[in-house]
Amino acid sequence: MKISTLTKPLAEVTADALLIGLSTEDAAKLPTTLAVLDRATGGRLKSVLDAEKFQARAGQVTHLHIADRMPFGRLIVAGIGPRRGVTPDVLRRAGAGGVRRARDLGARTVAVALFGDRLPPERRAQALVEGAVLGTYTFDRYKKEKPDKLIDELRLVAPDARQQRLVTEGARTGEIFANATAFARDLVNAPANDVHPTHLAEVATEVAHGRGLKVNVYERAECAEFGMGAFLGVAAGSEQPPKFIHLTYTPSGPAARRVAVIGKGITFDAGGLDLKPADGMLRMKDDMSGAAAVLAVMRALPDLSPSVEVHGLIAATENMPSGSAFRPGDVLRAMNGTTIEIGNTDAEGRLTLADALAYAGSRVKPDEVVDLATLTGACVVALGPLCSGLFANDNRLANRLLSAAEAAGEKLWRLPLIDEYRENLKSDVADLNNVGPRGGGAITAALFLKEFAGDMPWAHFDIAGPAFTEKDLPLGPKGATGIAVRTLLTYLMTLRGSARARSGSSQRRARRRPR
Ligand code: BES
Ligand code: MN
Ligand code: ZN
């Protein structure tokens, strides 16, 4: 989808469709800009709204065909609810619903009025573009028949030339954020027979090349030299060779901070010898959603050029049962020397993340580390399919991530690291067991990871619920959601302004606590 901006009175915009937003207040009495449209259509806008008793609730969409009267064939009206309740997410959903309607009506070019006047123009533009791109996302790579209705171009209509500059800026950010999210969705939607660890390593290499990122892919032997016994234990049962991926983005100017982002990269989770039942295994191609998000974020960074050094880390493997698989009762030694007794081979994510965290601590030494993982069914039980769980050993880091998620329109709820539950991870033969009792499973998993974060400020996203949706959502069809990409990008972008001001270049490599 090509995205452009222009300044023109709405009645003169040329496109296959024009999308306007309508607040509840506007629906009762059309404001001047829309009254002009109504007059130009011979009062048809008002009569359709009246006939349908259109209340302009957020999410409501209607349309009229007016090719005989206007330079755009279709007028689409998206409700945005009461004016004071208009948030970027309301605009995202209105953009998504409205542009989807335009597509379904056969439009190829859509002009979008910059509605939602309470918010700054660049934020409105970003939200509308995110909604338009994500709301029309489809995954048809494996289908013979491709959809025939597609939007080629989105034209954002700014009210004046001064705002157009801001709108262009916001639209560009929205485009980068949405395309990154779609990139992650594609990776997760593609099946595990194609998206294996080698494929993830190839994607990482492609992403790095031409974008100035550094990439290292470590093979099994090198991981063994690092002492990644936990990661390699999980990999032991698979015919697919494991890959440890390390991508680095270095800003052109001084780096305000060094951040490591780790993504769980289980390209298929059969459960190992503790095999999952069929219905539990069915969706397990999505167990690399964290890795997909990390690849998507790293890919977008050069376009956004934040002043932070970012390291993307993925320990990629399958978790399969076989004669060479790791067994319940085995003891594995992680890269930091901690030994782990295997209580259940299906609690594999934390094992691969343990080594990725240890690697970060000893070889990257970041100022902070964030991991993204489809880690526990327990988190889905706790928060349902729409909300990720957040755990952190650092309150400021947690709060900054919660704000970023809010701004990005992704639901995130902090859960507690309850020290008393740490004893549930005790083992008779090793330093830790990889599982605890059923109750509080998301917490136990997070407590396990915390052991490997050491003294790094660390945050963990359990995205097991929102990574994949069984039904269509406002911002995308059923399937992979690309969750956490926009939260992380928002987060990394905010580190730019706040941190740059106090980054003396002499201090560059010194570890500083985030404020
Ligand atoms: N990948 C799963 C977690 C998961 C479950 C993600 C459902 C998405 C939907 C993870 O590796 C796993 O199997 N976790 C087990 C842990 C248990 C054995 C302690 C779980 O949650 O059941
Ligand atoms: Mn598992
Ligand atoms: Zn898993």
PDB file of C-alpha atoms and ligand atoms in Angstrom, residues 264 269 276 283-284 286-287 344 346-350 374-378 380 435 464, ligand 1:
ATOM      1  CA  LYS A 264      11.531 -16.969  22.146  1.00  0.00           C
ATOM      2  CA  ASP A 269       6.714 -26.884  20.059  1.00  0.00           C
ATOM      3  CA  LYS A 276       1.461 -32.236  23.788  1.00  0.00           C
ATOM      4  CA  ARG A 283      -1.104 -23.885  17.003  1.00  0.00           C
ATOM      5  CA  MET A 284       2.478 -24.409  18.054  1.00  0.00           C
ATOM      6  CA  ASP A 286       3.311 -19.676  16.731  1.00  0.00           C
ATOM      7  CA  ASP A 287       5.875 -20.486  19.423  1.00  0.00           C
ATOM      8  CA  ASN A 344       8.871 -31.352  32.002  1.00  0.00           C
ATOM      9  CA  ASP A 346       7.342 -28.998  27.438  1.00  0.00           C
ATOM     10  CA  ALA A 347       8.639 -26.133  29.608  1.00  0.00           C
ATOM     11  CA  GLU A 348      11.293 -25.594  26.943  1.00  0.00           C
ATOM     12  CA  GLY A 349      10.950 -21.878  26.279  1.00  0.00           C
ATOM     13  CA  ARG A 350      12.456 -20.885  29.610  1.00  0.00           C
ATOM     14  CA  THR A 374       4.811 -17.292  24.130  1.00  0.00           C
ATOM     15  CA  LEU A 375       5.778 -18.826  27.442  1.00  0.00           C
ATOM     16  CA  THR A 376       2.841 -20.214  29.380  1.00  0.00           C
ATOM     17  CA  GLY A 377      -0.719 -21.423  28.949  1.00  0.00           C
ATOM     18  CA  ALA A 378      -1.171 -20.166  32.516  1.00  0.00           C
ATOM     19  CA  VAL A 380      -3.583 -17.134  28.833  1.00  0.00           C
ATOM     20  CA  VAL A 435       8.742 -26.461  36.351  1.00  0.00           C
ATOM     21  CA  ALA A 464       1.160 -16.629  24.786  1.00  0.00           C
TER      22      ALA A 464
HETATM   23  N1  BES B   1       4.637 -22.720  24.105  1.00  0.00           N
HETATM   24  C1  BES B   1       4.026 -23.201  25.291  1.00  0.00           C
HETATM   25  C2  BES B   1       3.099 -22.168  25.929  1.00  0.00           C
HETATM   26  C3  BES B   1       1.816 -21.871  25.218  1.00  0.00           C
HETATM   27  C4  BES B   1       0.664 -22.551  25.551  1.00  0.00           C
HETATM   28  C5  BES B   1       1.729 -20.873  24.284  1.00  0.00           C
HETATM   29  C6  BES B   1      -0.519 -22.273  24.920  1.00  0.00           C
HETATM   30  C7  BES B   1       0.534 -20.593  23.636  1.00  0.00           C
HETATM   31  C8  BES B   1      -0.600 -21.283  23.972  1.00  0.00           C
HETATM   32  C9  BES B   1       5.088 -23.565  26.314  1.00  0.00           C
HETATM   33  O1  BES B   1       6.280 -24.023  25.823  1.00  0.00           O
HETATM   34  C10 BES B   1       4.528 -24.635  27.165  1.00  0.00           C
HETATM   35  O2  BES B   1       4.336 -25.712  26.666  1.00  0.00           O
HETATM   36  N2  BES B   1       4.282 -24.338  28.424  1.00  0.00           N
HETATM   37  C11 BES B   1       3.727 -25.264  29.342  1.00  0.00           C
HETATM   38  C12 BES B   1       4.557 -25.215  30.601  1.00  0.00           C
HETATM   39  C13 BES B   1       4.241 -26.305  31.583  1.00  0.00           C
HETATM   40  C14 BES B   1       4.729 -27.631  31.040  1.00  0.00           C
HETATM   41  C15 BES B   1       4.915 -25.987  32.894  1.00  0.00           C
HETATM   42  C16 BES B   1       2.297 -24.845  29.612  1.00  0.00           C
HETATM   43  O3  BES B   1       2.015 -23.650  29.682  1.00  0.00           O
HETATM   44  O4  BES B   1       1.445 -25.733  29.702  1.00  0.00           O
END
